[in-house]
Tab-separated table of C-alpha atoms in Angstrom:
chain	number	residue	atom	x	y	z
A	1	MET	CA	90.830	46.833	93.675
A	2	MET	CA	87.040	47.169	93.406
A	3	GLY	CA	85.097	46.638	96.697
A	4	GLY	CA	86.636	44.965	99.743
A	5	HIS	CA	88.120	46.485	102.889
A	6	LEU	CA	90.889	48.940	103.581
A	7	ASN	CA	94.141	46.971	103.464
A	8	ALA	CA	97.879	47.453	103.529
A	9	PHE	CA	97.925	48.088	99.808
A	10	HIS	CA	95.555	51.021	100.205
A	11	LEU	CA	97.619	52.456	103.029
A	12	ALA	CA	100.785	52.143	100.975
A	13	TYR	CA	99.007	53.954	98.156
A	14	LEU	CA	98.024	56.740	100.559
A	15	ALA	CA	101.596	56.913	101.869
A	16	ASN	CA	102.808	57.313	98.317
A	17	GLY	CA	100.262	60.109	97.826
A	18	ALA	CA	101.421	61.769	101.063
A	19	MET	CA	104.985	61.556	99.804
A	20	TRP	CA	103.977	63.462	96.653
A	21	THR	CA	102.168	66.024	98.791
A	22	VAL	CA	105.455	66.609	100.603
A	23	VAL	CA	107.388	66.782	97.320
A	24	LEU	CA	104.897	69.242	95.882
A	25	SER	CA	104.984	71.323	99.071
A	26	ALA	CA	108.778	71.402	98.944
A	27	MET	CA	108.707	72.466	95.287
A	28	ALA	CA	106.150	75.139	96.059
A	29	PHE	CA	108.126	76.394	99.039
A	30	LEU	CA	111.508	76.455	97.320
A	31	GLY	CA	110.266	77.762	93.966
A	32	GLY	CA	107.823	80.100	95.672
A	33	GLY	CA	110.538	81.261	98.074
A	34	VAL	CA	112.804	82.291	95.209
A	35	ALA	CA	109.863	83.968	93.449
A	36	ALA	CA	108.825	85.685	96.682
A	37	PHE	CA	112.328	87.016	97.236
A	38	LEU	CA	112.352	88.525	93.751
A	39	VAL	CA	108.856	89.926	94.271
A	40	ALA	CA	109.857	91.490	97.599
A	41	LEU	CA	112.963	93.085	96.050
A	42	CYS	CA	110.962	94.422	93.091
A	43	ARG	CA	108.284	95.798	95.406
A	44	ILE	CA	110.858	97.913	97.304
A	45	SER	CA	112.859	98.870	94.214
A	46	PRO	CA	113.980	102.507	93.992
A	47	LEU	CA	112.570	102.437	90.438
A	48	ARG	CA	108.898	103.329	90.400
A	49	ILE	CA	108.187	101.387	87.218
A	50	VAL	CA	109.533	98.173	88.802
A	51	ARG	CA	107.454	98.737	91.951
A	52	VAL	CA	104.283	99.395	89.984
A	53	ALA	CA	104.755	96.503	87.549
A	54	SER	CA	105.529	93.965	90.276
A	55	GLY	CA	102.622	95.280	92.328
A	56	ALA	CA	100.285	94.731	89.376
A	57	VAL	CA	101.494	91.148	88.907
A	58	VAL	CA	100.998	90.451	92.617
A	59	GLN	CA	97.457	91.866	92.503
A	60	LEU	CA	96.676	89.773	89.436
A	61	VAL	CA	97.880	86.530	91.038
A	62	GLN	CA	96.300	87.268	94.407
A	63	GLY	CA	93.008	87.943	92.647
A	64	THR	CA	93.055	84.620	90.815
A	65	PRO	CA	92.054	81.325	92.500
A	66	LEU	CA	94.878	78.810	92.662
A	67	LEU	CA	92.555	76.314	90.977
A	68	VAL	CA	92.264	78.586	87.940
A	69	ILE	CA	96.037	79.020	87.790
A	70	LEU	CA	96.380	75.226	87.851
A	71	PHE	CA	93.818	74.829	85.052
A	72	LEU	CA	95.577	77.495	83.013
A	73	ALA	CA	98.929	75.746	83.392
A	74	TYR	CA	97.678	72.209	82.798
A	75	PHE	CA	94.819	72.651	80.305
A	76	GLY	CA	95.430	76.155	78.999
A	77	LEU	CA	99.094	75.892	77.966
A	78	PRO	CA	98.635	72.716	75.846
A	79	ALA	CA	95.830	74.489	73.985
A	80	ILE	CA	98.378	77.046	72.776
A	81	GLY	CA	101.016	74.449	72.028
A	82	PHE	CA	102.910	73.849	75.289
A	83	SER	CA	102.335	70.440	76.814
A	84	VAL	CA	103.113	70.345	80.547
A	85	PRO	CA	103.245	67.230	82.768
A	86	PRO	CA	101.034	67.446	85.903
A	87	LEU	CA	103.959	67.668	88.351
A	88	LEU	CA	105.476	70.592	86.478
A	89	ALA	CA	102.110	72.310	86.013
A	90	ALA	CA	101.327	71.951	89.717
A	91	GLY	CA	104.820	72.977	90.799
A	92	ALA	CA	104.825	76.053	88.567
A	93	SER	CA	101.320	77.117	89.577
A	94	LEU	CA	102.125	76.805	93.274
A	95	THR	CA	105.392	78.694	92.730
A	96	ILE	CA	103.485	81.616	91.209
A	97	TYR	CA	100.830	81.526	93.904
A	98	VAL	CA	103.292	81.298	96.790
A	99	GLY	CA	105.558	83.925	95.217
A	100	ALA	CA	102.744	86.466	95.163
A	101	PHE	CA	101.583	85.912	98.740
A	102	LEU	CA	104.909	85.262	100.445
A	103	GLY	CA	106.484	88.106	98.449
A	104	GLU	CA	104.086	90.552	100.070
A	105	VAL	CA	104.747	89.079	103.516
A	106	TRP	CA	108.455	89.520	103.008
A	107	ARG	CA	108.055	93.001	101.601
A	108	GLY	CA	106.161	93.880	104.763
A	109	ALA	CA	108.967	92.417	106.872
A	110	ILE	CA	111.570	94.489	105.034
A	111	LEU	CA	109.491	97.640	105.498
A	112	ALA	CA	109.055	96.797	109.182
A	113	VAL	CA	112.780	97.312	109.761
A	114	PRO	CA	112.942	100.890	111.108
A	115	ALA	CA	113.947	103.462	108.478
A	116	PRO	CA	116.813	104.856	110.639
A	117	GLN	CA	118.565	101.520	110.137
A	118	TRP	CA	118.763	102.265	106.402
A	119	GLU	CA	119.963	105.770	107.222
A	120	ALA	CA	122.632	104.646	109.673
A	121	ALA	CA	123.955	102.147	107.140
A	122	GLU	CA	123.910	104.801	104.425
A	123	CYS	CA	125.911	107.172	106.619
A	124	LEU	CA	128.574	104.490	107.031
A	125	ALA	CA	129.038	104.648	103.224
A	126	LEU	CA	127.527	101.208	102.602
A	127	SER	CA	126.108	100.806	99.098
A	128	ARG	CA	122.392	100.103	98.670
A	129	THR	CA	123.072	96.414	98.095
A	130	GLN	CA	125.299	96.222	101.171
A	131	ARG	CA	122.684	98.025	103.240
A	132	LEU	CA	120.023	95.611	102.072
A	133	PHE	CA	121.957	92.387	102.513
A	134	GLN	CA	124.060	93.192	105.573
A	135	VAL	CA	121.775	95.412	107.618
A	136	ILE	CA	118.145	95.194	106.546
A	137	LEU	CA	117.577	91.606	105.397
A	138	PRO	CA	119.069	89.921	108.484
A	139	GLN	CA	116.578	91.899	110.572
A	140	ALA	CA	113.728	91.322	108.136
A	141	VAL	CA	114.354	87.570	108.238
A	142	ARG	CA	113.719	87.637	111.983
A	143	ILE	CA	110.468	89.466	111.468
A	144	ALA	CA	109.382	87.289	108.546
A	145	THR	CA	110.195	83.876	109.958
A	146	PRO	CA	107.060	83.190	112.051
A	147	PRO	CA	104.562	84.228	109.332
A	148	THR	CA	106.604	82.373	106.713
A	149	VAL	CA	106.556	79.140	108.671
A	150	GLY	CA	102.841	79.687	109.267
A	151	PHE	CA	102.353	80.107	105.527
A	152	LEU	CA	104.024	76.719	104.980
A	153	VAL	CA	100.873	75.211	106.437
A	154	GLN	CA	98.801	77.028	103.808
A	155	ILE	CA	101.104	75.681	101.098
A	156	ILE	CA	100.759	72.078	102.245
A	157	LYS	CA	96.990	72.352	102.250
A	158	SER	CA	96.947	74.154	98.891
A	159	THR	CA	98.766	71.269	97.199
A	160	SER	CA	95.513	69.275	97.496
A	161	LEU	CA	94.183	71.387	94.621
A	162	ALA	CA	96.666	69.658	92.329
A	163	SER	CA	94.312	66.671	92.493
A	164	ALA	CA	92.032	68.662	90.168
A	165	ILE	CA	94.515	68.280	87.321
A	166	GLY	CA	94.920	64.563	87.970
A	167	PHE	CA	98.137	64.745	89.965
A	168	VAL	CA	98.084	61.886	92.478
A	169	GLU	CA	99.003	63.462	95.772
A	170	LEU	CA	97.366	62.700	99.110
A	171	ALA	CA	93.886	64.043	98.363
A	172	ARG	CA	93.751	62.472	94.894
A	173	ALA	CA	95.035	59.148	96.297
A	174	GLY	CA	92.172	59.259	98.792
A	175	GLN	CA	89.639	59.917	96.023
A	176	ILE	CA	90.952	57.003	93.992
A	177	ILE	CA	90.796	54.581	96.919
A	178	ASN	CA	87.308	55.798	97.791
A	179	ASN	CA	86.210	55.130	94.234
A	180	SER	CA	86.925	51.446	94.833
A	181	LEU	CA	86.037	51.087	98.530
A	182	LEU	CA	83.123	53.543	98.732
A	183	GLU	CA	83.890	54.392	102.356
A	184	PRO	CA	84.215	58.173	102.089
A	185	PHE	CA	83.955	58.979	105.796
A	186	LEU	CA	86.691	56.595	106.859
A	187	ILE	CA	88.992	57.490	104.016
A	188	TYR	CA	88.640	61.238	104.264
A	189	VAL	CA	89.119	61.106	108.022
A	190	ILE	CA	92.379	59.300	107.380
A	191	ILE	CA	93.345	61.903	104.767
A	192	ALA	CA	92.479	64.732	107.161
A	193	CYS	CA	94.571	63.113	109.890
A	194	VAL	CA	97.578	62.834	107.589
A	195	TYR	CA	97.291	66.499	106.585
A	196	PHE	CA	96.967	67.408	110.244
A	197	ALA	CA	100.040	65.345	111.106
A	198	LEU	CA	101.995	67.215	108.446
A	199	CYS	CA	100.755	70.663	109.413
A	200	TYR	CA	100.475	70.608	113.191
A	201	PRO	CA	104.205	70.370	113.984
A	202	ILE	CA	104.811	73.281	111.638
A	203	SER	CA	102.108	75.370	113.313
A	204	ARG	CA	103.681	74.640	116.669
A	205	TRP	CA	107.086	75.587	115.356
A	206	SER	CA	105.699	78.854	113.987
A	207	ARG	CA	104.143	79.724	117.321
A	208	ARG	CA	107.372	78.985	119.144
A	209	LEU	CA	109.273	81.246	116.750
A	210	GLU	CA	106.820	84.052	117.440
A	211	ARG	CA	107.702	83.909	121.106
A	212	SER	CA	111.470	84.142	120.590
A	213	THR	CA	112.441	86.970	118.285
A	214	GLY	CA	115.031	88.966	120.240
A	215	PHE	CA	118.503	88.899	118.728
A	216	ALA	CA	120.443	88.760	121.947
A	217	ARG	CA	118.035	86.269	123.477
A	218	SER	CA	118.559	83.733	120.717
A	219	ALA	CA	122.285	84.365	120.907
A	220	ARG	CA	122.256	83.532	124.609
A	221	VAL	CA	120.371	80.353	123.877
A	222	ALA	CA	122.984	79.419	121.283
A	223	VAL	CA	125.817	79.725	123.803
A	224	PRO	CA	125.304	77.152	126.572
B	1	MET	CA	143.655	130.675	106.840
B	2	THR	CA	142.907	127.302	105.237
B	3	ASP	CA	139.580	126.463	103.625
B	4	PRO	CA	136.899	125.496	106.106
B	5	VAL	CA	136.107	121.788	106.497
B	6	VAL	CA	132.409	122.577	106.366
B	7	ARG	CA	130.905	125.652	104.758
B	8	LEU	CA	127.241	126.524	104.440
B	9	HIS	CA	126.324	129.545	102.376
B	10	GLU	CA	122.792	130.924	102.093
B	11	VAL	CA	121.226	127.495	102.495
B	12	HIS	CA	117.466	127.341	101.999
B	13	LYS	CA	115.311	124.317	102.631
B	14	SER	CA	111.558	123.857	102.895
B	15	PHE	CA	109.421	120.881	103.768
B	16	GLY	CA	106.335	121.662	101.694
B	17	ALA	CA	105.123	125.066	102.777
B	18	LEU	CA	107.271	125.028	105.902
B	19	LYS	CA	110.491	126.992	105.548
B	20	VAL	CA	113.006	125.186	107.749
B	21	LEU	CA	116.269	126.781	106.658
B	22	ASP	CA	116.048	130.387	105.574
B	23	GLY	CA	119.507	131.414	104.444
B	24	VAL	CA	121.875	129.595	106.781
B	25	SER	CA	125.562	130.400	106.501
B	26	PHE	CA	128.470	129.329	108.676
B	27	ASP	CA	132.005	127.944	108.422
B	28	VAL	CA	133.631	125.284	110.544
B	29	HIS	CA	137.408	124.968	110.335
B	30	ARG	CA	139.685	122.045	111.027
B	31	GLY	CA	139.787	121.118	114.689
B	32	GLU	CA	136.864	123.372	115.544
B	33	VAL	CA	133.881	122.308	117.604
B	34	ALA	CA	130.705	124.053	116.521
B	35	ALA	CA	127.659	123.824	118.767
B	36	LEU	CA	124.288	124.358	117.118
B	37	ILE	CA	121.801	125.479	119.725
B	38	GLY	CA	118.266	126.733	119.576
B	39	ARG	CA	114.658	125.765	120.159
B	40	SER	CA	113.089	122.654	118.713
B	41	GLY	CA	112.045	123.455	115.170
B	42	SER	CA	114.664	126.145	114.697
B	43	GLY	CA	116.326	124.103	111.938
B	44	LYS	CA	119.443	122.843	113.731
B	45	SER	CA	118.940	119.143	113.046
B	46	THR	CA	117.888	119.819	109.465
B	47	ALA	CA	121.042	121.857	108.906
B	48	LEU	CA	123.103	118.967	110.265
B	49	ARG	CA	121.292	116.428	108.082
B	50	CYS	CA	121.846	118.594	105.001
B	51	ILE	CA	125.599	118.505	105.636
B	52	ASP	CA	125.559	114.697	105.249
B	53	ARG	CA	123.042	114.963	102.359
B	54	LEU	CA	120.378	113.079	104.277
B	55	GLU	CA	118.250	116.005	103.147
B	56	ARG	CA	118.658	117.890	99.899
B	57	ILE	CA	118.770	121.656	99.986
B	58	ASP	CA	116.593	123.874	97.797
B	59	SER	CA	119.218	126.528	97.159
B	60	GLY	CA	122.510	127.780	98.461
B	61	MET	CA	125.844	126.020	98.795
B	62	ILE	CA	127.313	123.427	101.110
B	63	THR	CA	130.879	122.203	100.833
B	64	VAL	CA	132.195	119.458	103.107
B	65	CYS	CA	135.854	118.423	102.863
B	66	GLY	CA	135.906	119.649	99.276
B	67	HIS	CA	132.679	117.894	98.254
B	68	ASP	CA	129.982	120.047	96.707
B	69	VAL	CA	127.041	118.637	98.640
B	70	ALA	CA	124.428	120.460	96.556
B	71	ASP	CA	125.751	118.908	93.325
B	72	PRO	CA	123.231	116.296	92.118
B	73	ALA	CA	126.147	114.264	90.720
B	74	LEU	CA	127.877	114.166	94.119
B	75	LYS	CA	129.479	110.834	94.957
B	76	LEU	CA	127.557	110.125	98.149
B	77	ARG	CA	129.915	107.333	99.128
B	78	ALA	CA	132.903	109.676	99.014
B	79	LEU	CA	131.051	112.229	101.153
B	80	ARG	CA	130.048	109.602	103.711
B	81	LEU	CA	133.628	108.364	103.944
B	82	ASP	CA	134.655	111.822	105.139
B	83	VAL	CA	131.687	112.494	107.420
B	84	GLY	CA	130.657	110.531	110.499
B	85	ILE	CA	127.254	111.080	112.063
B	86	VAL	CA	125.783	109.949	115.362
B	87	PHE	CA	122.051	110.059	115.971
B	88	GLN	CA	119.877	110.641	118.993
B	89	SER	CA	118.481	107.111	118.750
B	90	TYR	CA	121.930	105.408	118.358
B	91	ASN	CA	120.717	103.257	115.430
B	92	LEU	CA	123.081	100.394	116.164
B	93	PHE	CA	122.359	97.272	114.127
B	94	PRO	CA	120.523	94.992	116.578
B	95	HIS	CA	121.445	91.723	114.847
B	96	LEU	CA	125.173	92.351	115.245
B	97	THR	CA	127.383	92.508	118.308
B	98	VAL	CA	129.106	95.775	119.163
B	99	MET	CA	132.286	94.441	117.547
B	100	GLN	CA	130.432	93.405	114.376
B	101	ASN	CA	128.631	96.755	114.253
B	102	ILE	CA	131.983	98.509	114.239
B	103	MET	CA	133.707	96.151	111.799
B	104	LEU	CA	130.910	96.088	109.206
B	105	ALA	CA	131.689	99.268	107.283
B	106	PRO	CA	135.517	99.104	107.495
B	107	ARG	CA	135.361	95.581	106.080
B	108	SER	CA	132.604	96.072	103.473
B	109	VAL	CA	133.368	99.596	102.379
B	110	LYS	CA	137.117	99.884	102.878
B	111	GLY	CA	137.872	96.214	102.287
B	112	LEU	CA	139.878	95.760	105.486
B	113	GLY	CA	140.930	92.224	106.404
B	114	ARG	CA	139.464	90.590	109.465
B	115	ALA	CA	142.528	90.961	111.669
B	116	GLU	CA	142.981	94.593	110.707
B	117	ALA	CA	139.324	95.340	111.355
B	118	VAL	CA	139.459	93.650	114.747
B	119	ASP	CA	142.463	95.780	115.729
B	120	LEU	CA	140.703	98.894	114.518
B	121	ALA	CA	137.529	98.020	116.425
B	122	ARG	CA	139.422	97.291	119.629
B	123	GLY	CA	141.123	100.657	119.273
B	124	VAL	CA	137.932	102.675	118.945
B	125	LEU	CA	136.195	100.645	121.653
B	126	ALA	CA	139.019	101.470	124.041
B	127	LYS	CA	138.615	105.148	123.111
B	128	VAL	CA	134.967	105.129	124.152
B	129	GLY	CA	135.595	102.944	127.191
B	130	LEU	CA	133.711	99.874	125.972
B	131	ALA	CA	136.547	97.392	125.507
B	132	ASP	CA	134.711	94.891	127.712
B	133	LYS	CA	131.453	95.098	125.711
B	134	ALA	CA	132.818	94.007	122.335
B	135	ASP	CA	130.726	90.848	122.181
B	136	ALA	CA	127.517	92.238	123.655
B	137	TYR	CA	124.438	92.833	121.543
B	138	PRO	CA	123.078	96.404	121.514
B	139	GLU	CA	119.965	95.489	123.504
B	140	GLN	CA	122.169	94.210	126.318
B	141	LEU	CA	123.687	97.677	126.765
B	142	SER	CA	122.476	100.790	128.543
B	143	GLY	CA	121.549	103.822	126.451
B	144	GLY	CA	124.843	105.526	127.247
B	145	GLN	CA	126.807	102.445	126.275
B	146	GLN	CA	124.843	102.101	123.058
B	147	GLN	CA	125.538	105.717	122.193
B	148	ARG	CA	129.244	105.275	122.897
B	149	ALA	CA	129.241	102.173	120.703
B	150	ALA	CA	127.574	104.218	117.943
B	151	ILE	CA	130.299	106.859	118.285
B	152	ALA	CA	132.932	104.110	118.090
B	153	ARG	CA	131.266	102.731	114.949
B	154	SER	CA	131.517	106.158	113.309
B	155	LEU	CA	135.105	106.684	114.456
B	156	ALA	CA	136.171	103.371	112.944
B	157	MET	CA	135.617	104.908	109.508
B	158	GLN	CA	138.149	107.605	110.418
B	159	PRO	CA	135.975	110.526	109.313
B	160	LYS	CA	137.393	114.010	108.841
B	161	VAL	CA	134.387	115.594	110.516
B	162	MET	CA	131.883	114.228	113.025
B	163	LEU	CA	128.274	115.320	113.291
B	164	PHE	CA	126.320	114.766	116.497
B	165	ASP	CA	122.555	115.100	116.359
B	166	GLU	CA	121.267	115.557	119.919
B	167	VAL	CA	123.181	112.477	120.950
B	168	THR	CA	122.368	112.807	124.640
B	169	SER	CA	118.713	113.807	124.405
B	170	ALA	CA	117.482	110.264	125.035
B	171	LEU	CA	119.737	109.735	128.060
B	172	ASP	CA	119.386	110.464	131.748
B	173	PRO	CA	121.951	112.865	133.303
B	174	GLU	CA	124.343	110.176	134.480
B	175	LEU	CA	124.486	108.460	131.100
B	176	THR	CA	124.688	111.859	129.404
B	177	GLY	CA	127.894	112.501	131.342
B	178	GLU	CA	129.635	109.376	130.080
B	179	VAL	CA	128.785	110.200	126.448
B	180	LEU	CA	129.851	113.835	126.799
B	181	ARG	CA	133.199	112.741	128.235
B	182	VAL	CA	133.815	110.698	125.067
B	183	ILE	CA	132.981	113.709	122.907
B	184	GLU	CA	135.257	115.862	125.027
B	185	ASP	CA	138.121	113.417	124.436
B	186	LEU	CA	137.488	113.608	120.712
B	187	ALA	CA	137.589	117.391	120.821
B	188	ALA	CA	140.833	117.254	122.754
B	189	GLY	CA	142.177	114.934	120.053
B	190	GLY	CA	141.529	117.625	117.444
B	191	MET	CA	138.456	116.127	115.752
B	192	THR	CA	136.397	118.617	113.776
B	193	MET	CA	132.850	118.396	115.115
B	194	ILE	CA	129.449	119.938	114.680
B	195	MET	CA	126.988	119.139	117.400
B	196	VAL	CA	123.340	119.879	117.796
B	197	THR	CA	122.822	119.957	121.528
B	198	HIS	CA	120.618	121.049	124.383
B	199	GLU	CA	123.474	120.679	126.876
B	200	MET	CA	124.170	124.383	127.344
B	201	GLY	CA	126.893	123.899	129.926
B	202	PHE	CA	128.676	121.425	127.727
B	203	ALA	CA	128.407	123.656	124.659
B	204	ARG	CA	129.855	126.558	126.597
B	205	HIS	CA	132.680	124.395	127.887
B	206	ILE	CA	133.683	122.585	124.704
B	207	ALA	CA	132.624	124.683	121.714
B	208	SER	CA	134.982	126.930	119.843
B	209	GLN	CA	131.978	128.403	118.061
B	210	VAL	CA	128.355	128.654	119.167
B	211	LEU	CA	125.670	129.014	116.496
B	212	PHE	CA	122.284	130.017	117.857
B	213	MET	CA	119.564	129.145	115.367
B	214	HIS	CA	116.196	130.812	115.334
B	215	ARG	CA	113.488	130.711	112.653
B	216	GLY	CA	115.705	128.871	110.195
B	217	ARG	CA	118.613	131.282	110.454
B	218	VAL	CA	121.837	131.611	112.360
B	219	TRP	CA	120.490	134.347	114.602
B	220	GLU	CA	123.631	134.882	116.600
B	221	ALA	CA	127.084	133.323	116.339
B	222	GLY	CA	130.377	133.654	118.109
B	223	PRO	CA	132.546	132.249	120.881
B	224	PRO	CA	130.799	130.560	123.832
B	225	ALA	CA	130.919	133.890	125.628
B	226	ILE	CA	127.861	135.012	123.636
B	227	MET	CA	125.811	132.678	125.814
B	228	SER	CA	126.653	134.709	128.903
B	229	ASP	CA	126.275	137.987	127.120
B	230	PRO	CA	123.732	137.641	124.315
B	231	ALA	CA	123.441	140.432	121.770
B	232	THR	CA	119.888	139.508	120.740
B	233	PRO	CA	116.809	139.260	122.948
B	234	GLU	CA	116.020	135.867	121.339
B	235	LEU	CA	119.277	134.285	122.510
B	236	ARG	CA	118.913	135.933	125.913
B	237	GLN	CA	115.473	134.440	126.287
B	238	PHE	CA	116.616	131.044	125.011
B	239	VAL	CA	119.603	130.848	127.343
B	240	GLY	CA	117.394	131.954	130.208
B	241	SER	CA	114.783	129.303	129.537
B	242	GLU	CA	117.428	126.584	129.123
B	243	LEU	CA	118.982	127.498	132.471
B	244	ARG	CA	115.615	127.213	134.176
B	245	ARG	CA	115.035	123.715	132.755
């Protein structure tokens, strides 16, 4: 496909790349969500050692560029005997990255639930697990939802770094097409527009969530 | 005479360098209503919180319904099943309706079935006069209604003793009245209660025992009559200043 003009084949190739961007984002969000939940629980553990250890891991990941994590997973692991396909390397790296950042967001949301709520639940003889899952987390979810949805946008954009380990998602697909067409402005504008189309609705959704956080208010909306 | 439901003996408690409880002793027997009165900072709320082990004591002894509260190996769950507490700031769970707030602990802790828990909740809601607010969320209620719902939530666990920590301090006089009427009904029903309060008239009217706290001690104790005829200048001054409020 050397030279020539942008054609349907190129667009289909970009669409395929966009599809992998979505797949990678979904992997990062689901895997990262599970990791973040564990991180948040560890960070509020009654055991000091668990809090300190998880805090250290979070600091380590937050202080490392995602690109370096990707390189470590894709180039580093094979060097010590573990061969990892690009999709898995990218998915795992994003999971770690998202887990560290989202975990701290969620920890903050849990801590933002007023302490007397823990106390009131304790005085009703609920166990710590019951307090957490039945009283605190439902409230923390409300607090965490807008920033979490906002972070989704960061995740989608971060998946473009997977192109650096040869994974053909949207950004990499654009690079490959540009290598044959040599029309970087046109192609990267198209790429930017596709990213924007993926991210903008989510940003809007996040902003709408920020405006409606009252419990009773949403309940009234639910009942017509 | 039977053993007291709640007994404090020489209880000491400091927050850092600040001595909050300096040898507090009192007994509350079954069916009694004890009113803890005194200035802010006199240790009344701390004493109440120690009874439910929300604070640990430094030395002394507290027994509540046979539980040794100072024992580090105390089964907190067992203590909390016997003790109900209501706070100044209600602390209802905002993501649950009034009904769900009340049913949560009976279902999760006592393992009650749904139908049973609904019956129980309707019963306690009727007691506090909120039968029509079962499906409201806390933020849709007035302060007085929220406080009554919080009382109902505690009652649903059928505690042997109820603690009230300045439950009307956040309410205006009209709403205070509706909450006090609920507490009065409970007293009439024979509930053992310890209340920290600034409602002097109410304490005089309802209490079987008045405990005036001053500087971390029970400075003066006795029947409500001590409020009209204080033995100590501190209580005389306190009652005088409360009347002028």
